[in-house]
Coordinates of C-alpha atoms in Angstrom, one line a residue:
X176 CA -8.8 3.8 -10.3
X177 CA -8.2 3.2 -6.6
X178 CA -10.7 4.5 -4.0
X179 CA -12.4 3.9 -0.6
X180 CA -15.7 3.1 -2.9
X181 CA -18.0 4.4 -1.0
X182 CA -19.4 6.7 -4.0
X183 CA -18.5 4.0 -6.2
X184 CA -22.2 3.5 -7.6
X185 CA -22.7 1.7 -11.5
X186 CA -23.3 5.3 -12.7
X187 CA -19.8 6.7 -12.7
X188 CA -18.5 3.5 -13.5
X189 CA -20.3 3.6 -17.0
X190 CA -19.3 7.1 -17.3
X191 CA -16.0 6.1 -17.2
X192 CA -15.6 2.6 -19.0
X193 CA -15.7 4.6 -22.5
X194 CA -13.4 7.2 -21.0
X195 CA -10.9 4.0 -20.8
X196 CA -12.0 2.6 -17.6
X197 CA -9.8 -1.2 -17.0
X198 CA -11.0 -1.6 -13.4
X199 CA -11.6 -0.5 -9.9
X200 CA -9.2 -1.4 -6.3
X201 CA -11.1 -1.0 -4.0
X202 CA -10.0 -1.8 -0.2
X203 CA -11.7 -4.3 2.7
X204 CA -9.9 -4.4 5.5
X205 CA -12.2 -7.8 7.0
X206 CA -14.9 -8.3 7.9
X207 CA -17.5 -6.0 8.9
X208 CA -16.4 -5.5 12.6
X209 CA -13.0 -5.9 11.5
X210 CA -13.2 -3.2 8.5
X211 CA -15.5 -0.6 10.1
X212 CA -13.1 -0.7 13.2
X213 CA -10.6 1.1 11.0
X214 CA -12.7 2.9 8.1
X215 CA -16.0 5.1 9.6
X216 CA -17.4 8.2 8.3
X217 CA -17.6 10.8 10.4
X218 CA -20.2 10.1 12.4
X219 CA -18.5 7.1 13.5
X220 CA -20.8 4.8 11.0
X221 CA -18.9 1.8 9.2
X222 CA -18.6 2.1 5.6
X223 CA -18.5 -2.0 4.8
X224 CA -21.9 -2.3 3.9
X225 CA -22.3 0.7 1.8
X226 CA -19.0 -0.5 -0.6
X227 CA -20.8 -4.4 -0.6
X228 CA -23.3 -3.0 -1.5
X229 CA -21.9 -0.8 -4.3
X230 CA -19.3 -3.7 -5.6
X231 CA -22.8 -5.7 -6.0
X232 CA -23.7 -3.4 -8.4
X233 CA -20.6 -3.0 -10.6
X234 CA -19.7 -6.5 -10.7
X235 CA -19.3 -7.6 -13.9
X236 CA -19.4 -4.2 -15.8
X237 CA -15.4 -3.8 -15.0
X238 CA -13.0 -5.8 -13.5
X239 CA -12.7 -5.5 -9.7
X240 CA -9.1 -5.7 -7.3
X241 CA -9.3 -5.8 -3.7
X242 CA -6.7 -4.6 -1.1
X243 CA -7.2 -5.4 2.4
X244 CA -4.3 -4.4 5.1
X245 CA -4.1 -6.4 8.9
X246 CA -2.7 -6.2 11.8
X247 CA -2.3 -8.8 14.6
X248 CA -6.3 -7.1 15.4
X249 CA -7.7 -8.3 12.1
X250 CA -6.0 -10.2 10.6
X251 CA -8.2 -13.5 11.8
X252 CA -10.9 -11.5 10.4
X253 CA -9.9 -11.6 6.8
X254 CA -10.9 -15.3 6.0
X255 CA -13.9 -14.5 6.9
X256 CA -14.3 -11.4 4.2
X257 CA -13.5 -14.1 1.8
X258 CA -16.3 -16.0 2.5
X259 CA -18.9 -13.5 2.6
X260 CA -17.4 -12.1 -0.6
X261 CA -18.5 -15.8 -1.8
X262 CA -21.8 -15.6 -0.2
X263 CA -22.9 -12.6 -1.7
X264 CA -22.2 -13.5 -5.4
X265 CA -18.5 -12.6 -6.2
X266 CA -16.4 -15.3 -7.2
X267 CA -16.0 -14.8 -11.1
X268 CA -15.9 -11.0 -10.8
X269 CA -13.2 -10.3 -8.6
X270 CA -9.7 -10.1 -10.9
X271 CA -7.3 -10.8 -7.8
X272 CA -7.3 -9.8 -3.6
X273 CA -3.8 -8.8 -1.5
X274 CA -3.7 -8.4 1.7
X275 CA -0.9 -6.9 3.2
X276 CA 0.4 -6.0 6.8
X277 CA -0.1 -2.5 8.3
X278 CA 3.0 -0.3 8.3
X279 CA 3.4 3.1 10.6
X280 CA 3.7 6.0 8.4
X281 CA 5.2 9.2 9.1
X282 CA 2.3 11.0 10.6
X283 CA 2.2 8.5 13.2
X284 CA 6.0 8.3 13.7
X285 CA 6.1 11.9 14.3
X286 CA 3.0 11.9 16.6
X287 CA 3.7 9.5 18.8
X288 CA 7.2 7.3 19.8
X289 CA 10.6 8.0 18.3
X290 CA 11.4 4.2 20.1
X291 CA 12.7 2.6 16.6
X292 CA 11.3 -1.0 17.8
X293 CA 8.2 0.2 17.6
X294 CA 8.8 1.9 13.8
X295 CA 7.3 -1.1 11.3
X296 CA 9.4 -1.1 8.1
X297 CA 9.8 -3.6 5.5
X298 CA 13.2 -4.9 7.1
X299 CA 11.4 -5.3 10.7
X300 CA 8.7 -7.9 8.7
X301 CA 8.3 -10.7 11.0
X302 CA 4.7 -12.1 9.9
X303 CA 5.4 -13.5 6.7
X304 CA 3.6 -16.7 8.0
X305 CA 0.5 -14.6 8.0
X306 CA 1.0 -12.9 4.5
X307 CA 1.5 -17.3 3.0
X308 CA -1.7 -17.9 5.2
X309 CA -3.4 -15.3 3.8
X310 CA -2.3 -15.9 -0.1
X311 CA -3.3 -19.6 0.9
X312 CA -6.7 -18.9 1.8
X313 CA -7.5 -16.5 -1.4
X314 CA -6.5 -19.4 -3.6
X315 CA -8.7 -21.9 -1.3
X316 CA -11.5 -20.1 -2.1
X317 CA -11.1 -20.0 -5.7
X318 CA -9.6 -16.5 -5.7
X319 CA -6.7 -15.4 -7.3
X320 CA -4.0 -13.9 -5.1
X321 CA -2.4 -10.3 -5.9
X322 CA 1.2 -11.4 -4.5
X323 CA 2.8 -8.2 -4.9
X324 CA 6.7 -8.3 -4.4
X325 CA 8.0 -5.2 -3.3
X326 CA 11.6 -5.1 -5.1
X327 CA 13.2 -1.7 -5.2
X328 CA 15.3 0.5 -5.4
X329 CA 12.7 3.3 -4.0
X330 CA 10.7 5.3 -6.0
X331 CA 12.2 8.0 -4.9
X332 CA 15.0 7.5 -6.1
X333 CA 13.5 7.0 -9.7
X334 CA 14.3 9.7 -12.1
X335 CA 10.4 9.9 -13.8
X336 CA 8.5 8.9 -10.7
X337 CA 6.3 10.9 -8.7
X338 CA 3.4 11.2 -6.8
X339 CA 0.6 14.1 -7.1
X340 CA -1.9 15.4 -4.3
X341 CA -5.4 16.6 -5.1
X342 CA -3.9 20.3 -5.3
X343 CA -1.3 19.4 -7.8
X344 CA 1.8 18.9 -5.2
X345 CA 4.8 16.9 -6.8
X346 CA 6.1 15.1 -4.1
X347 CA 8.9 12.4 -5.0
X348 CA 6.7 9.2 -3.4
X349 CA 3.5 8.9 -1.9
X350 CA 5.0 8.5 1.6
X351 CA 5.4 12.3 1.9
X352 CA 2.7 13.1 0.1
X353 CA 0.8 16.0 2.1
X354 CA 3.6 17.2 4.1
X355 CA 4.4 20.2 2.5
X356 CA 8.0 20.9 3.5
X357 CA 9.1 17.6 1.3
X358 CA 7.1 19.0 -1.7
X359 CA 9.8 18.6 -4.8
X360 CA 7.4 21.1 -7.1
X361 CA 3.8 21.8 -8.4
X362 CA 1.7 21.5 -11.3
X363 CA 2.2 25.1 -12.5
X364 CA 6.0 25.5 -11.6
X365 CA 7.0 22.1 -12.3
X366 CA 10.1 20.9 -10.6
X367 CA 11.7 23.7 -8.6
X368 CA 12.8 22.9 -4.7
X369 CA 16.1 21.6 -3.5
X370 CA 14.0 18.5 -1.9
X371 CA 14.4 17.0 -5.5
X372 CA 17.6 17.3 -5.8
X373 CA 18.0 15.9 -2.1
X374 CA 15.7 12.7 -2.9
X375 CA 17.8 12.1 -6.2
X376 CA 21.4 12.1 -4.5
X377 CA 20.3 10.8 -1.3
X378 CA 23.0 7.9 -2.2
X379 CA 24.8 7.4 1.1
X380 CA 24.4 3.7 0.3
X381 CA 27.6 3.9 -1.4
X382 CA 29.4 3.4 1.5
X383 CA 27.1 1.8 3.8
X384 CA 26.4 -1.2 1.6
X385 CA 29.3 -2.2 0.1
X386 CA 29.7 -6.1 -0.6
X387 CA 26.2 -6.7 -0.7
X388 CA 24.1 -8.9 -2.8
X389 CA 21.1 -7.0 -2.3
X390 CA 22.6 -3.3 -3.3
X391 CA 20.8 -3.5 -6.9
X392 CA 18.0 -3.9 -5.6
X393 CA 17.9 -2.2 -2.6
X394 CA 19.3 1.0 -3.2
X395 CA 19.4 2.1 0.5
X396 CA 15.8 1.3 1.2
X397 CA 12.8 3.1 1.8
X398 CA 12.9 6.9 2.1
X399 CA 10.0 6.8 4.1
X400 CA 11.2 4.5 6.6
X401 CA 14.3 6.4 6.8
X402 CA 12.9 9.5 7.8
X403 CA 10.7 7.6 10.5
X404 CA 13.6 5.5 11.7
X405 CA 16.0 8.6 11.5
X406 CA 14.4 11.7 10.8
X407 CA 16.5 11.7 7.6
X408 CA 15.2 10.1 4.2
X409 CA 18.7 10.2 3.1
X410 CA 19.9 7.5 5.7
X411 CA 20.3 4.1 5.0
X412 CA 17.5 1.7 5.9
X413 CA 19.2 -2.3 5.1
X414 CA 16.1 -4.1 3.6
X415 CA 18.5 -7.8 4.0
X416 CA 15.8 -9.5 6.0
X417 CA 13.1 -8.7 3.8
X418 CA 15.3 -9.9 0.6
X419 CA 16.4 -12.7 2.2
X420 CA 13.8 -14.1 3.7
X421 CA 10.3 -12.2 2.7
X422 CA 10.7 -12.0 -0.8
X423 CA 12.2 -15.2 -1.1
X424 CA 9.1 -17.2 0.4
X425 CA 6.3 -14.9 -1.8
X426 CA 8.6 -15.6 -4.9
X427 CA 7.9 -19.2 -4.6
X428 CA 4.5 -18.7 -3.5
X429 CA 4.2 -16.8 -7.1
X430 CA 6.1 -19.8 -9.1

């Protein structure tokens, strides 16, 4: 399971190890200052100390991830997570930690600028220094890095792949997820709106791409950053940078 874990107490988890349970990803986004800057309840109180305190009490009953996202904020922040995470007990228990940069969705495409310079997508990736530093300093400490190469094509554009909200909305990735005019379907209908059938021949890469290398993998990009870029997730967004120079570096990193 993946959650905020701040309900994540040794109770459920027991309940659900013989329910088939294989572990929990749970998300730190730095250290305390740094994490509670981005993730507060609603009366404006951090959460950091409450899902500590809750990983303390699972560790060792299941295996436990970590995400943590950055920005150029927090991201100094995030080697020092690592060592608290030492000093309060958890090297042994924790199965591997990925940091990863912050990327603009759509909500906050569509609310604020349409100035595509400021629109973060995987081709506009310039801190791959900071994801090495980062993967460097896991394995420092005597943690194992979660390098996670993003190859495509998209989701979307995968024939049994699919994302589900809490009210049982198909959507065709998790990018659109909530935004009900991109809904491809529900639970109880199944498949039924012409968005599917717009996600699964969104394929103007055909002539936008041709000669290159990357096209196989690729596939025309991200539908989400399309629509952000273009207000169109059937537009081409050309991922070259981030196969030619991002992927290549964490490929290494991962040999």
């Amino acid at each position: 399971i993946i959650t905020n874990g701040v309900l994540l107490d040794a109770g459920f988890v027991e309940r659900l190890i013989p329910l088939g349970l294989k572990g929990v990803r749970v998300t730190l986004d730095g250290d305390e200052s740094a994490h509670n800057s981005k993730r507060r309840f609603k009366d404006g109180r951090g959460t950091f100390d409450q899902i500590l305190k809750n990983l303390e009490k699972i560790k060792g009953k299941v295996p436990i991830y970590l995400n943590g996202n950055f920005d150029d904020d927090t991201k100094g922040k995030l080697p020092k997570l690592l060592n608290i995470l030492i000093e309060r007990g958890f090297s042994g228990y924790i199965g591997s930690i990925n940091f990863k940069p912050i990327l603009k969705n759509i909500e906050s495409a569509v609310g604020g600028s349409s100035n595509c310079s400021e629109v973060c997508t995987f081709s506009d990736i310039s801190n791959v220094e900071d994801m090495l530093y980062l993967i460097k300093q896991i394995e420092k400490r005597g943690f194992k890095s979660g390098i996670n190469i993003s190859l495509g094509p998209c989701e979307a554009s995968r024939e049994y792949s699919y994302t589900i909200d809490p009210q049982g909305i198909i959507y065709k990735c998790a990018g659109f997820a909530g935004r009900k005019e991109f809904a491809v379907g529900d639970l109880i209908k199944g498949i039924y709106t012409h968005r599917h059938t717009q996600f699964m021949t969104a394929d103007s890469w055909k002539n936008e791409c041709r000669g290159c290398a990357y096209t196989p993998l690729c596939g025309g990009g991200c539908r989400t950053s399309a629509y952000i870029r273009y207000g169109d997730f059937r537009k081409v967004v050309c991922d070259r940078l981030y196969f030619g120079k991002v992927s290549q570096e964490l490929m290494k990193e991962a040999a």
